[in-house]
Amino acid sequence: MDFNLHKGMIDTHFHGLIMEKNGIDAKDAVLEAFRHGMDFMVDVGTKTADITDRIDLLSSFDKIIFTAGNYPSEVENNSIENLTDSLEKSILGLNYSTDSKGKISGIGEIGLDWHWNYGTKKLQIELFETQIILANKYNLPIFIHNREADKEILEVLKKTPPEKGGIMHCFSSDYTMAAQVLDLGLCISFAGNITYKRNNKLREVASKIPQTSLFLETDSPYLSPRAVRGKQNHPGHIGYTYSTAAECQNITVPELIQIVQRSFNKLFNPEL
Ligand SMILES: [Zn+2]
């Protein structure tokens, strides 16, 4: 396993259980990432049905926080009612056996995906909205998935504003979209695709947005940065994304590390 990681970095979006299913020893990858200096990581859910397995896999790490949520594809095999009910149980720590009450620190990833057109647009919008309502009920930030759905994502966010804010994950839209997302009080997270050669436009967005609204993520096991493309991604690759973002912002990597740490603390402990 190769590492590009500096002390204090934070991976705001990875999928431990999916890494494991893809043949990566997730526990080992995470342990090594912390040994190489990783400060904090967010294990993001894609369906509430696997919450027990996710918590069992990585809950022994103090510096991993978990989100719970249903990805848009979940509308294909479940009713909205079952999905939101299962999410509420997850938030309350009712559907897993380990002593994990209060383990859920955010709702996600939730959102809209017009690329794959799961279910119907109407169902996806309904699922997205009901999950924001739950996030608001339990004072949790949200982690948003947006694929080719800028217009409707904004419509939902304006109609049902996420009160504790959140992160637009793997941002891949243009600056006009970024500006509107920021206006709604949300932050923007860039994944490994910001390092891809052809993505000048995305780097331009990263150079324009305020430093305090910026997060970085690996989205492991997906989206390996350019330098390790073709390999399975793991949180230890987060350094490539930090380097590119720091270049865009014209600051040093250590400066960016400090800025992200502050924003991260503010998002999850707003009282600090
Ligand atoms: Zn993801």
PDB file of C-alpha atoms in Angstrom, residues 112-239:
ATOM      1  CA  LEU A 112     -29.946  13.059  -6.753  1.00  0.00           C
ATOM      2  CA  ASP A 113     -28.443  11.117  -9.620  1.00  0.00           C
ATOM      3  CA  TRP A 114     -29.811  11.845 -13.081  1.00  0.00           C
ATOM      4  CA  HIS A 115     -26.920  10.020 -14.755  1.00  0.00           C
ATOM      5  CA  TRP A 116     -28.149   6.599 -13.677  1.00  0.00           C
ATOM      6  CA  ASN A 117     -31.775   7.654 -13.345  1.00  0.00           C
ATOM      7  CA  TYR A 118     -32.536   5.378 -10.406  1.00  0.00           C
ATOM      8  CA  GLY A 119     -36.275   4.823  -9.913  1.00  0.00           C
ATOM      9  CA  THR A 120     -37.989   8.037 -10.921  1.00  0.00           C
ATOM     10  CA  LYS A 121     -36.927  11.646 -10.456  1.00  0.00           C
ATOM     11  CA  LYS A 122     -39.941  12.173  -8.254  1.00  0.00           C
ATOM     12  CA  LEU A 123     -38.974   9.313  -5.928  1.00  0.00           C
ATOM     13  CA  GLN A 124     -35.340  10.429  -5.715  1.00  0.00           C
ATOM     14  CA  ILE A 125     -36.420  13.972  -4.839  1.00  0.00           C
ATOM     15  CA  GLU A 126     -38.816  12.676  -2.204  1.00  0.00           C
ATOM     16  CA  LEU A 127     -36.135  10.488  -0.611  1.00  0.00           C
ATOM     17  CA  PHE A 128     -33.598  13.330  -0.625  1.00  0.00           C
ATOM     18  CA  GLU A 129     -36.061  15.695   0.984  1.00  0.00           C
ATOM     19  CA  THR A 130     -37.300  13.373   3.722  1.00  0.00           C
ATOM     20  CA  GLN A 131     -33.695  12.657   4.706  1.00  0.00           C
ATOM     21  CA  ILE A 132     -32.904  16.386   4.997  1.00  0.00           C
ATOM     22  CA  ILE A 133     -35.961  16.705   7.244  1.00  0.00           C
ATOM     23  CA  LEU A 134     -34.516  13.978   9.487  1.00  0.00           C
ATOM     24  CA  ALA A 135     -31.104  15.666   9.485  1.00  0.00           C
ATOM     25  CA  ASN A 136     -32.811  18.827  10.703  1.00  0.00           C
ATOM     26  CA  LYS A 137     -34.801  16.957  13.337  1.00  0.00           C
ATOM     27  CA  TYR A 138     -31.581  15.522  14.818  1.00  0.00           C
ATOM     28  CA  ASN A 139     -29.341  18.549  14.218  1.00  0.00           C
ATOM     29  CA  LEU A 140     -26.989  16.774  11.840  1.00  0.00           C
ATOM     30  CA  PRO A 141     -25.079  18.056   8.799  1.00  0.00           C
ATOM     31  CA  ILE A 142     -25.712  16.400   5.434  1.00  0.00           C
ATOM     32  CA  PHE A 143     -23.389  14.872   2.814  1.00  0.00           C
ATOM     33  CA  ILE A 144     -24.794  15.438  -0.657  1.00  0.00           C
ATOM     34  CA  HIS A 145     -24.387  13.336  -3.789  1.00  0.00           C
ATOM     35  CA  ASN A 146     -25.106  15.240  -6.992  1.00  0.00           C
ATOM     36  CA  ARG A 147     -24.726  13.752 -10.425  1.00  0.00           C
ATOM     37  CA  GLU A 148     -25.990  15.859 -13.318  1.00  0.00           C
ATOM     38  CA  ALA A 149     -28.776  17.247 -11.157  1.00  0.00           C
ATOM     39  CA  ASP A 150     -27.599  20.789 -10.291  1.00  0.00           C
ATOM     40  CA  LYS A 151     -30.962  22.431 -10.885  1.00  0.00           C
ATOM     41  CA  GLU A 152     -33.090  20.059  -8.819  1.00  0.00           C
ATOM     42  CA  ILE A 153     -30.492  19.761  -6.026  1.00  0.00           C
ATOM     43  CA  LEU A 154     -30.686  23.531  -5.583  1.00  0.00           C
ATOM     44  CA  GLU A 155     -34.479  23.462  -5.695  1.00  0.00           C
ATOM     45  CA  VAL A 156     -34.654  20.893  -2.899  1.00  0.00           C
ATOM     46  CA  LEU A 157     -32.016  22.676  -0.800  1.00  0.00           C
ATOM     47  CA  LYS A 158     -33.919  25.962  -1.117  1.00  0.00           C
ATOM     48  CA  LYS A 159     -37.253  24.369  -0.294  1.00  0.00           C
ATOM     49  CA  THR A 160     -35.897  22.355   2.655  1.00  0.00           C
ATOM     50  CA  PRO A 161     -32.701  24.053   3.869  1.00  0.00           C
ATOM     51  CA  PRO A 162     -30.323  21.804   5.793  1.00  0.00           C
ATOM     52  CA  GLU A 163     -30.142  23.674   9.084  1.00  0.00           C
ATOM     53  CA  LYS A 164     -26.806  22.275  10.263  1.00  0.00           C
ATOM     54  CA  GLY A 165     -25.154  22.771   6.909  1.00  0.00           C
ATOM     55  CA  GLY A 166     -23.200  20.094   5.163  1.00  0.00           C
ATOM     56  CA  ILE A 167     -20.859  19.158   2.378  1.00  0.00           C
ATOM     57  CA  MET A 168     -21.426  18.887  -1.359  1.00  0.00           C
ATOM     58  CA  HIS A 169     -19.301  15.802  -1.891  1.00  0.00           C
ATOM     59  CA  CYS A 170     -17.067  15.113  -4.900  1.00  0.00           C
ATOM     60  CA  PHE A 171     -17.912  18.486  -6.368  1.00  0.00           C
ATOM     61  CA  SER A 172     -17.874  18.229 -10.162  1.00  0.00           C
ATOM     62  CA  SER A 173     -19.993  21.141 -11.368  1.00  0.00           C
ATOM     63  CA  ASP A 174     -19.048  24.657 -12.462  1.00  0.00           C
ATOM     64  CA  TYR A 175     -18.390  27.825 -10.511  1.00  0.00           C
ATOM     65  CA  THR A 176     -21.951  29.125 -10.966  1.00  0.00           C
ATOM     66  CA  MET A 177     -23.187  26.037  -9.132  1.00  0.00           C
ATOM     67  CA  ALA A 178     -20.447  26.355  -6.500  1.00  0.00           C
ATOM     68  CA  ALA A 179     -21.422  29.958  -5.781  1.00  0.00           C
ATOM     69  CA  GLN A 180     -25.052  28.965  -5.243  1.00  0.00           C
ATOM     70  CA  VAL A 181     -24.086  26.054  -3.008  1.00  0.00           C
ATOM     71  CA  LEU A 182     -21.953  28.388  -0.897  1.00  0.00           C
ATOM     72  CA  ASP A 183     -24.793  30.927  -0.717  1.00  0.00           C
ATOM     73  CA  LEU A 184     -26.903  28.219   0.913  1.00  0.00           C
ATOM     74  CA  GLY A 185     -24.282  27.915   3.651  1.00  0.00           C
ATOM     75  CA  LEU A 186     -22.889  24.592   2.476  1.00  0.00           C
ATOM     76  CA  CYS A 187     -19.262  23.582   1.972  1.00  0.00           C
ATOM     77  CA  ILE A 188     -17.627  21.951  -1.022  1.00  0.00           C
ATOM     78  CA  SER A 189     -15.467  18.842  -1.008  1.00  0.00           C
ATOM     79  CA  PHE A 190     -13.128  17.839  -3.827  1.00  0.00           C
ATOM     80  CA  ALA A 191     -12.140  14.260  -4.557  1.00  0.00           C
ATOM     81  CA  GLY A 192      -9.334  12.712  -6.634  1.00  0.00           C
ATOM     82  CA  ASN A 193     -10.888  13.877  -9.896  1.00  0.00           C
ATOM     83  CA  ILE A 194      -9.563  17.382  -9.158  1.00  0.00           C
ATOM     84  CA  THR A 195      -6.111  15.972 -10.031  1.00  0.00           C
ATOM     85  CA  TYR A 196      -7.134  14.705 -13.487  1.00  0.00           C
ATOM     86  CA  LYS A 197      -5.418  16.397 -16.411  1.00  0.00           C
ATOM     87  CA  ARG A 198      -8.567  17.365 -18.252  1.00  0.00           C
ATOM     88  CA  ASN A 199     -10.253  18.891 -15.201  1.00  0.00           C
ATOM     89  CA  ASN A 200      -8.971  22.467 -15.531  1.00  0.00           C
ATOM     90  CA  LYS A 201     -12.461  23.800 -14.922  1.00  0.00           C
ATOM     91  CA  LEU A 202     -12.728  22.006 -11.602  1.00  0.00           C
ATOM     92  CA  ARG A 203      -9.343  23.385 -10.517  1.00  0.00           C
ATOM     93  CA  GLU A 204     -10.607  26.821 -11.468  1.00  0.00           C
ATOM     94  CA  VAL A 205     -13.569  26.327  -9.110  1.00  0.00           C
ATOM     95  CA  ALA A 206     -11.157  25.225  -6.372  1.00  0.00           C
ATOM     96  CA  SER A 207      -9.125  28.385  -6.868  1.00  0.00           C
ATOM     97  CA  LYS A 208     -12.146  30.663  -6.552  1.00  0.00           C
ATOM     98  CA  ILE A 209     -14.041  29.346  -3.549  1.00  0.00           C
ATOM     99  CA  PRO A 210     -13.237  30.642  -0.043  1.00  0.00           C
ATOM    100  CA  GLN A 211     -10.644  28.574   1.825  1.00  0.00           C
ATOM    101  CA  THR A 212     -12.971  28.154   4.773  1.00  0.00           C
ATOM    102  CA  SER A 213     -15.602  26.361   2.651  1.00  0.00           C
ATOM    103  CA  LEU A 214     -13.267  23.734   1.267  1.00  0.00           C
ATOM    104  CA  PHE A 215     -12.888  20.058   2.186  1.00  0.00           C
ATOM    105  CA  LEU A 216     -10.977  17.168   0.643  1.00  0.00           C
ATOM    106  CA  GLU A 217     -11.897  13.506   0.355  1.00  0.00           C
ATOM    107  CA  THR A 218     -10.803  10.271  -1.277  1.00  0.00           C
ATOM    108  CA  ASP A 219     -14.257   8.691  -1.822  1.00  0.00           C
ATOM    109  CA  SER A 220     -12.334   5.407  -1.409  1.00  0.00           C
ATOM    110  CA  PRO A 221     -12.426   2.894  -2.971  1.00  0.00           C
ATOM    111  CA  TYR A 222     -13.469   5.068  -5.938  1.00  0.00           C
ATOM    112  CA  LEU A 223     -11.823   7.948  -7.795  1.00  0.00           C
ATOM    113  CA  SER A 224      -8.114   7.300  -7.330  1.00  0.00           C
ATOM    114  CA  PRO A 225      -6.083  10.463  -7.910  1.00  0.00           C
ATOM    115  CA  ARG A 226      -4.172  10.754 -11.188  1.00  0.00           C
ATOM    116  CA  ALA A 227      -0.844   9.601  -9.723  1.00  0.00           C
ATOM    117  CA  VAL A 228      -2.327   6.277  -8.625  1.00  0.00           C
ATOM    118  CA  ARG A 229      -5.034   5.890 -11.249  1.00  0.00           C
ATOM    119  CA  GLY A 230      -5.975   2.316 -11.988  1.00  0.00           C
ATOM    120  CA  LYS A 231      -5.219   1.268  -8.408  1.00  0.00           C
ATOM    121  CA  GLN A 232      -7.908   0.839  -5.779  1.00  0.00           C
ATOM    122  CA  ASN A 233      -8.230   4.022  -3.793  1.00  0.00           C
ATOM    123  CA  HIS A 234      -7.724   4.222  -0.030  1.00  0.00           C
ATOM    124  CA  PRO A 235      -7.610   7.133   2.462  1.00  0.00           C
ATOM    125  CA  GLY A 236      -3.791   7.143   2.413  1.00  0.00           C
ATOM    126  CA  HIS A 237      -3.992   8.796  -1.032  1.00  0.00           C
ATOM    127  CA  ILE A 238      -5.628  11.965   0.319  1.00  0.00           C
ATOM    128  CA  GLY A 239      -2.342  13.912   0.020  1.00  0.00           C
TER     129      GLY A 239
END
